[in-house]
Short mmCIF file of C-alpha atoms in Angstrom, two decimals:
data_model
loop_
_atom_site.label_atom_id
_atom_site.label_comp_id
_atom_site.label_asym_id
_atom_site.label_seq_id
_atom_site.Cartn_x
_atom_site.Cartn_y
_atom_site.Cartn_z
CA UNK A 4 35.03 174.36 -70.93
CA UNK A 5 38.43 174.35 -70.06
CA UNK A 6 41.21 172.49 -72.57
CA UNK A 7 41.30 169.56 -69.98
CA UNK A 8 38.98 168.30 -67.63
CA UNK A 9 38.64 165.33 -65.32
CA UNK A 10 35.23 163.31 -64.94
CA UNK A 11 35.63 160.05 -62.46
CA UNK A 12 33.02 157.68 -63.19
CA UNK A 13 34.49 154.91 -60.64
CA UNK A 14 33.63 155.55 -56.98
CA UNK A 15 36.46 156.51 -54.69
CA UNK A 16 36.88 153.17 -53.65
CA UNK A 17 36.18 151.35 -56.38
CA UNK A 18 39.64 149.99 -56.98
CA UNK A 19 40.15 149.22 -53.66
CA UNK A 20 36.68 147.07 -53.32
CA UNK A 21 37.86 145.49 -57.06
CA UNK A 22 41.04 143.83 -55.80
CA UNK A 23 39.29 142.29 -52.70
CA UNK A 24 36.75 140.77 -54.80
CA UNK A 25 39.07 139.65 -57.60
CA UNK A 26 41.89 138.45 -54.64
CA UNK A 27 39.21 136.44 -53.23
CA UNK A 28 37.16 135.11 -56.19
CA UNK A 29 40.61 134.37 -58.13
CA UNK A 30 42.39 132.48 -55.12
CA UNK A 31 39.38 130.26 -53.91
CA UNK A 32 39.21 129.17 -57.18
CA UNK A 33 40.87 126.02 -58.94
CA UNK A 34 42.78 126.54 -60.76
CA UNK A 35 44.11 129.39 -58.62
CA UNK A 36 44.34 132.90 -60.96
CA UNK A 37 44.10 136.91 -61.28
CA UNK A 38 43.25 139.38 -63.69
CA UNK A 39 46.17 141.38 -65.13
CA UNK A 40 45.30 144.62 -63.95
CA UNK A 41 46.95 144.27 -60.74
CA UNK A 42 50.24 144.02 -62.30
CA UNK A 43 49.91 147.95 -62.47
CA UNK A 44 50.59 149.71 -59.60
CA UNK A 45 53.71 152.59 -60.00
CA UNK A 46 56.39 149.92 -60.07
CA UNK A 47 54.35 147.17 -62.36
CA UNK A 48 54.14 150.47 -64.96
CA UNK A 49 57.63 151.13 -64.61
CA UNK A 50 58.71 147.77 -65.73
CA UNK A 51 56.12 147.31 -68.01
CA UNK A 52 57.51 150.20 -69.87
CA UNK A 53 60.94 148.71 -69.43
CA UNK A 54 59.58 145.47 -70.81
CA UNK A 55 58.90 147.24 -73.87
CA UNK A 56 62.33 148.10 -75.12
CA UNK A 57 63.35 144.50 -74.76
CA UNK A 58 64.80 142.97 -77.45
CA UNK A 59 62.36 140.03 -76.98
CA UNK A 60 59.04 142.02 -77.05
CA UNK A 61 58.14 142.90 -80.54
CA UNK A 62 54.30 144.21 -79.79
CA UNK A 63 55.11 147.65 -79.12
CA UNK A 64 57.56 148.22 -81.76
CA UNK A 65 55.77 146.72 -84.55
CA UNK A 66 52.55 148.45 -83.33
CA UNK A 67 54.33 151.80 -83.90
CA UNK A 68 55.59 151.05 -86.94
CA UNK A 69 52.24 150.77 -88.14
CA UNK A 70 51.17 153.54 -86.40
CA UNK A 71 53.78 155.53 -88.25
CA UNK A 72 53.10 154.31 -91.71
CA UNK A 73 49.45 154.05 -91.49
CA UNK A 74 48.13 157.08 -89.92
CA UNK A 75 47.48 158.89 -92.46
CA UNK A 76 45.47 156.26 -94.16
CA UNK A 77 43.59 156.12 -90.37
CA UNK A 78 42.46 159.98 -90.30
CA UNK A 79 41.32 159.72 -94.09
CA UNK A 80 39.45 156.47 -93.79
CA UNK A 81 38.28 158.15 -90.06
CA UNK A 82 37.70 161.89 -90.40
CA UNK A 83 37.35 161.80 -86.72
CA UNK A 84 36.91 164.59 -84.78
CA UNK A 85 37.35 162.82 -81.64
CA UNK A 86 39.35 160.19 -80.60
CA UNK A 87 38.47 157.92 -77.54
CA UNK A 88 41.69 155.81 -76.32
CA UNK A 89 40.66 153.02 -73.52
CA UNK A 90 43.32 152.31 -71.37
CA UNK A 91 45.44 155.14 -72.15
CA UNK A 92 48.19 155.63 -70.04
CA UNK A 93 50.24 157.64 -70.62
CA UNK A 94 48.83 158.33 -74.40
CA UNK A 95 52.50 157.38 -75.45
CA UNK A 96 50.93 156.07 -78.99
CA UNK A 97 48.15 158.22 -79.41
CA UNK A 98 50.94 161.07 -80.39
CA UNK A 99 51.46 159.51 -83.73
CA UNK A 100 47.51 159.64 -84.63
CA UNK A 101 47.61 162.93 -83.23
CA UNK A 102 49.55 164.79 -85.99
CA UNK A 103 47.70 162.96 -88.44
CA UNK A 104 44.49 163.53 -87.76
CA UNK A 105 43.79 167.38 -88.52
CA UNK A 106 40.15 167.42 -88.17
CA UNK A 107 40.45 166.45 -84.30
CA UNK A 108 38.75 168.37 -81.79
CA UNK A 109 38.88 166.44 -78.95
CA UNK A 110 40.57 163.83 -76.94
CA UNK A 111 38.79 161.70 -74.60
CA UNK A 112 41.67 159.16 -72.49
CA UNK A 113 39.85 156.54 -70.37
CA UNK A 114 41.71 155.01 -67.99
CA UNK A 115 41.19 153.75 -64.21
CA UNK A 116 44.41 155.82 -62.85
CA UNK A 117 43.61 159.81 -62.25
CA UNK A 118 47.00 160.34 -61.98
CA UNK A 119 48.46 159.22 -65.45
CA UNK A 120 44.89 160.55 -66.97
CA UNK A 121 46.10 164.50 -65.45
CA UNK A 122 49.95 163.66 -66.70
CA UNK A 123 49.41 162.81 -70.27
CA UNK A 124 46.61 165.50 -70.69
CA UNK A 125 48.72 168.69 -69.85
CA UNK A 126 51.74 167.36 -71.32
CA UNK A 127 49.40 166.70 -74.80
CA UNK A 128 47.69 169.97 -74.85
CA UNK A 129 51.57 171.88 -74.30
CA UNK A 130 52.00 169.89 -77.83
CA UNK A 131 48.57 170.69 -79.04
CA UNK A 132 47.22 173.50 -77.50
CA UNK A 133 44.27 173.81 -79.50
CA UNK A 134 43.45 170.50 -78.78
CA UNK A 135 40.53 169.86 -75.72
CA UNK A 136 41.17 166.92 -73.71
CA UNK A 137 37.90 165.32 -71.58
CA UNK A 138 39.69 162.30 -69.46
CA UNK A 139 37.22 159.73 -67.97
CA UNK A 140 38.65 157.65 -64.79
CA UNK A 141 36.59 154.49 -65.95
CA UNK A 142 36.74 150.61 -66.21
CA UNK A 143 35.97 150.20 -69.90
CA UNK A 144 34.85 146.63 -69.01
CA UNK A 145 32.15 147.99 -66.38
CA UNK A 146 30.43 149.96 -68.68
CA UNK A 147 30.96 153.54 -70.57
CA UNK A 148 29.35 156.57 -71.03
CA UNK A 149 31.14 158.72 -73.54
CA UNK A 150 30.83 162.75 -72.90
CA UNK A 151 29.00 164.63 -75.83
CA UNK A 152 32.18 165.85 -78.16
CA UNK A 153 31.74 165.81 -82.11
CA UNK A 154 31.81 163.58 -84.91
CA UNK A 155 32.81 161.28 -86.28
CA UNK A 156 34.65 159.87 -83.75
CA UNK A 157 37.31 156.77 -83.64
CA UNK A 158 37.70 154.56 -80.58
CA UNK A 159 40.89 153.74 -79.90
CA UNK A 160 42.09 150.45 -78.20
CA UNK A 161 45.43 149.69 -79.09
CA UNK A 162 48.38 147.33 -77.74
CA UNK A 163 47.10 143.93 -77.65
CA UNK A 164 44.67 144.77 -74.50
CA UNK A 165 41.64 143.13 -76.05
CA UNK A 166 44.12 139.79 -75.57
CA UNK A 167 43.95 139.80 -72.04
CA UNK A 168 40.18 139.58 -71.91
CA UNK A 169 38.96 135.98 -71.61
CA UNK A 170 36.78 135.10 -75.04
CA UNK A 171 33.23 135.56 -72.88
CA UNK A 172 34.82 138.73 -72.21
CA UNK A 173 35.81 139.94 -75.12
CA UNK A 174 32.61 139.15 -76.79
CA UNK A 175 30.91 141.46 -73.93
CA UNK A 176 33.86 144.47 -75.05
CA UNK A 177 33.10 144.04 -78.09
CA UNK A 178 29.30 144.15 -78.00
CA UNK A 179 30.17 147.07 -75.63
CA UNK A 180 32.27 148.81 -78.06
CA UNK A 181 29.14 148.51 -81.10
CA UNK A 182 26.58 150.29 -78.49
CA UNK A 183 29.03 153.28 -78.49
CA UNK A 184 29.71 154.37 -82.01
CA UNK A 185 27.00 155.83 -83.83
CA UNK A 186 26.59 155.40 -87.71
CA UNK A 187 30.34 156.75 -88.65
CA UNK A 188 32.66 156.20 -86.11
CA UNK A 189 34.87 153.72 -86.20
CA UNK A 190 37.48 151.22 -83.33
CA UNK A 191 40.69 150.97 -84.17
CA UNK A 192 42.10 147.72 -82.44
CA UNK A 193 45.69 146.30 -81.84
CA UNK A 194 45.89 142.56 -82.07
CA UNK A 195 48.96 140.54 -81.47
CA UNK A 196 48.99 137.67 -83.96
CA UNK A 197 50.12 134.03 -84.13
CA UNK A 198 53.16 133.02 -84.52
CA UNK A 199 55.73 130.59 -83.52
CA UNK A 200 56.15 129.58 -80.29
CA UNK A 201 59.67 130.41 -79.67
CA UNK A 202 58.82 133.73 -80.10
CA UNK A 203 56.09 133.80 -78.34
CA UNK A 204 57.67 132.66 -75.46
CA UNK A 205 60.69 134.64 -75.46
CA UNK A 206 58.40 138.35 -76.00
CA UNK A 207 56.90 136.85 -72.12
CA UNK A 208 59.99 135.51 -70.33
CA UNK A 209 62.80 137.17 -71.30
CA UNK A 210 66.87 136.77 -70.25
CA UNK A 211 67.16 139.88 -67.85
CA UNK A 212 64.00 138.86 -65.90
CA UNK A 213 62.28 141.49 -66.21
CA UNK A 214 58.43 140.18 -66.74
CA UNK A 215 59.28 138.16 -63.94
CA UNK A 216 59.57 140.81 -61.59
CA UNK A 217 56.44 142.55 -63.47
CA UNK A 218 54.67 138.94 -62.97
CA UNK A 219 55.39 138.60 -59.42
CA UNK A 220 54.16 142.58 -58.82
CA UNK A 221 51.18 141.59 -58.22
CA UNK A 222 52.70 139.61 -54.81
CA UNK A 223 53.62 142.88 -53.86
CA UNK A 224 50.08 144.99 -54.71
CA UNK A 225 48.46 142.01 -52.75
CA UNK A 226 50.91 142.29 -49.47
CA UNK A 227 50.97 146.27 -49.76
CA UNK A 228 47.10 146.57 -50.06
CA UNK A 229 45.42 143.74 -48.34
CA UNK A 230 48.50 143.01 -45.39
CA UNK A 231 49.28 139.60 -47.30
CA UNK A 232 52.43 137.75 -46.41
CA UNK A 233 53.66 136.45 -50.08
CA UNK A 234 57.52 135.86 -50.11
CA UNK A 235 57.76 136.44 -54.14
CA UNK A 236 60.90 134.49 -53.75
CA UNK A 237 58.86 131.61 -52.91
CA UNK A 238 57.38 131.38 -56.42
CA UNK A 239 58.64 131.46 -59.91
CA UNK A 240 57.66 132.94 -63.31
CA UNK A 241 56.32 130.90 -66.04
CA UNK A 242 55.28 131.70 -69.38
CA UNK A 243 53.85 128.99 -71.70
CA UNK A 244 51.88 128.88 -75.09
CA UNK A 245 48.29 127.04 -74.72
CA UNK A 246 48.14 126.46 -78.75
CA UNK A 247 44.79 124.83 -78.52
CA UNK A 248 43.87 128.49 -77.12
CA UNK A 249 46.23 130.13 -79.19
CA UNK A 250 47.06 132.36 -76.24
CA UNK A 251 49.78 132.96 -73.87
CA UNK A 252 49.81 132.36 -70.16
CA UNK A 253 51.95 133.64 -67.88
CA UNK A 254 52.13 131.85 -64.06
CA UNK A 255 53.74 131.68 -61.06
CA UNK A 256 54.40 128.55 -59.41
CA UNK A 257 55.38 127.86 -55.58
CA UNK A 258 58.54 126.43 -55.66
CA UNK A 259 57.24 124.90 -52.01
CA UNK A 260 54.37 123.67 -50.32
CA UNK A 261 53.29 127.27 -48.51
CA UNK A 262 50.31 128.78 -46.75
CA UNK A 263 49.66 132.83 -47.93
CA UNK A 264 47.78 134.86 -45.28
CA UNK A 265 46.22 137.80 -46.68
CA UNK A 266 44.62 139.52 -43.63
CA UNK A 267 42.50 142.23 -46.05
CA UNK A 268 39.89 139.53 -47.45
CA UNK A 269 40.30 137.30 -44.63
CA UNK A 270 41.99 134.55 -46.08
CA UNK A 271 44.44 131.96 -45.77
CA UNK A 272 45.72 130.74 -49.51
CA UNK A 273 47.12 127.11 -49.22
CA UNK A 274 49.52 126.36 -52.47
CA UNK A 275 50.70 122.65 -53.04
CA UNK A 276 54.78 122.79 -54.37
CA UNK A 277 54.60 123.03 -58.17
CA UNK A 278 50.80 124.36 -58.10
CA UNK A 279 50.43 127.15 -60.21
CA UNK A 280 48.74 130.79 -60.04
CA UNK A 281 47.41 132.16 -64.06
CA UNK A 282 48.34 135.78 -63.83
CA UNK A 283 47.48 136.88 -67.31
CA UNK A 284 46.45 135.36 -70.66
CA UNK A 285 47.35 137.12 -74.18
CA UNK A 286 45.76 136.07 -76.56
CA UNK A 287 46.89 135.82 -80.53
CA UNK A 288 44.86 135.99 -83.41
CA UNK A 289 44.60 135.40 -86.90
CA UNK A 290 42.67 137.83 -89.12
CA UNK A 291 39.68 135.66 -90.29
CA UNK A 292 39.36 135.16 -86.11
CA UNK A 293 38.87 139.24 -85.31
CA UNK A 294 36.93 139.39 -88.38
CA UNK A 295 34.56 137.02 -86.94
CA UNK A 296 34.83 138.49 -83.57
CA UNK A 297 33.94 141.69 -84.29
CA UNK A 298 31.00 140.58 -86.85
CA UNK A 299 29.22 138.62 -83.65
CA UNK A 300 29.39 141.91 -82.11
CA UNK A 301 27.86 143.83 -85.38
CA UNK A 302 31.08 145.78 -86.57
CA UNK A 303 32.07 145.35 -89.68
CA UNK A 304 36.43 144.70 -90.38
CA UNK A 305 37.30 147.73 -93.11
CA UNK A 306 40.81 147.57 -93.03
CA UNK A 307 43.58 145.37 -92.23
CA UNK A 308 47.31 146.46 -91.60
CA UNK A 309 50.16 144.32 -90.18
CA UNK A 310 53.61 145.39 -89.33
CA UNK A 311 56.40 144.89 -92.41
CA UNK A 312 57.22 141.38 -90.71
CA UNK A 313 53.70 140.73 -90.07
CA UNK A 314 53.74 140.16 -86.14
CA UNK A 315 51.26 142.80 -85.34
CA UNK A 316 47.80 143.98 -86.88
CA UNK A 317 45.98 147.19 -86.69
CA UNK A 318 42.26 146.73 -87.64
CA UNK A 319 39.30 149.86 -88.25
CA UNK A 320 35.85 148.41 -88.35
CA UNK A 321 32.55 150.18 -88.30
CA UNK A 322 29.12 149.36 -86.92
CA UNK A 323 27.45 146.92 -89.47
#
């Protein structure tokens, strides 16, 4: 087999046919929303990864840090031999398990864009060539099958993702997550924890803007893909903590009473001035939470490591 291969699991139009039925489900609805994912076209990753080196969002710097401390104490608890990443991108993090881990064999990325899959894989195996990479274009949440590669292996899902997932949906990952590790392996999972709400708040709206214009992307992915007619302009950016949910929710709200025609799903989307359009929850946790979590699913928490101002937390559980 060669060092890197490709296998696409999603059907060639798979995307496409997922943002007409989320566009359509998610604005007939009340209250009005959409899944994050459509945040990420070329220019949603762009600012994403400009939203990162904000002063105001701690996540990905204090998820490196422990990445950098602890992954030594990853491989030796792990021993893996391969490590799965879901939602890799552009396997930015996965470098720092990398070096660590000198039993690895292979690398399986899973993520739903070819493109970034075939970027990060040559540009991993020119800094490890003996290293093979077997990248899956997949939606984690629509089911996995993992290619044969040896054990043990570790399943990676790092960043906070798992917050975005509603809590019937996470419970469904998570389940998901127990059916592929054999007797073992072992996930490694990023939470973002709670905190205060200033904070909070700030990491999701910050002074430049920024998440605003990577909030109202997803105007743009909806005008470029379906024909719609959104004037961003028309709508601002919101971020607020629910802290009955203990989750953040990012918005946008029509500054006007407007009618959006999206030609590509064949509707017309009245919004009332003020009404508001959920573009993303994050969720935050608390350890005795994921524990639980992750026992309804049958994996058992091993280890627990936060970030030096304890913001963050990297988790490794097993199958119980």
């Amino acid at each position: 087999m060669s060092p890197l291969s490709i296998t696409r699991t999603l059907p060639a139009d798979a995307t496409a046919a997922a943002l007409r039925a989320d566009v359509t489900r998610g604005l007939t609805s009340t209250p009005k929303q959409l899944p994050p994912k459509w945040f990420y076209d070329a220019r949603g990753s762009e600012l994403f990864e400009e939203i990162t080196r904000l002063p105001e969002y701690y996540p990905t710097r204090a998820e490196r840090e422990i990445l950098l401390t602890r992954a030594d104490h990853i491989a030796a608890a792990t021993g893996a031999r391969t490590l799965v990443e879901l939602g890799s991108g552009s396997s930015d993090k996965t470098r720092h398990l990398l070096g660590a881990l000198s039993e690895l064999h292979t690398y399986v990325p899973v993520d739903v864009s070819e493109s970034a899959l075939a970027a990060a894989g040559e540009a991993l195996l020119t800094e490890h060539p003996g290293l093979t990479v077997h990248a899956l274009v997949a939606d984690f949440q629509r089911g996995l099958t993992l290619p044969d590669s040896p054990g043990p292996r570790l399943l990676a899902f790092l960043g906070g993702t798992v917050g975005n997932l509603l809590p019937e949906e996470r419970s469904a990952f998570l389940r998901s997550v127990h059916d592929m590790l054999s007797p073992g392996d072992a996930l490694l999972l990023g939470t973002d924890l709670v905190k205060d709400e200033a904070t909070l708040v700030a990491a999701y709206d910050d002074e430049r803007g920024v998440t605003a214009e990577f909030n109202k992307n997803v105007l743009h992915v909806i005008n470029r893909e379906l024909g719609g007619d959104f004037d961003p302009d028309d709508f601002d950016h919101v971020a607020v903590w629910n802290a009955e949910r203990e989750w953040i929710e990012m918005r946008l709200r029509a500054r006007k009473e407007l009618t959006a025609k999206i030609p590509g799903v064949d509707l017309a989307v009245p919004f009332a001035a003020g009404e508001e359009l959920r573009t993303e929850i994050s969720a935050k946790f608390r350890e005795d939470g994921v524990r639980a979590e992750l026992a309804a699913a049958g994996l058992e928490l091993t280890q627990w490591w936060t970030d030096s101002a304890e913001r963050f937390a990297l988790s490794l559980s097993v199958r119980g």
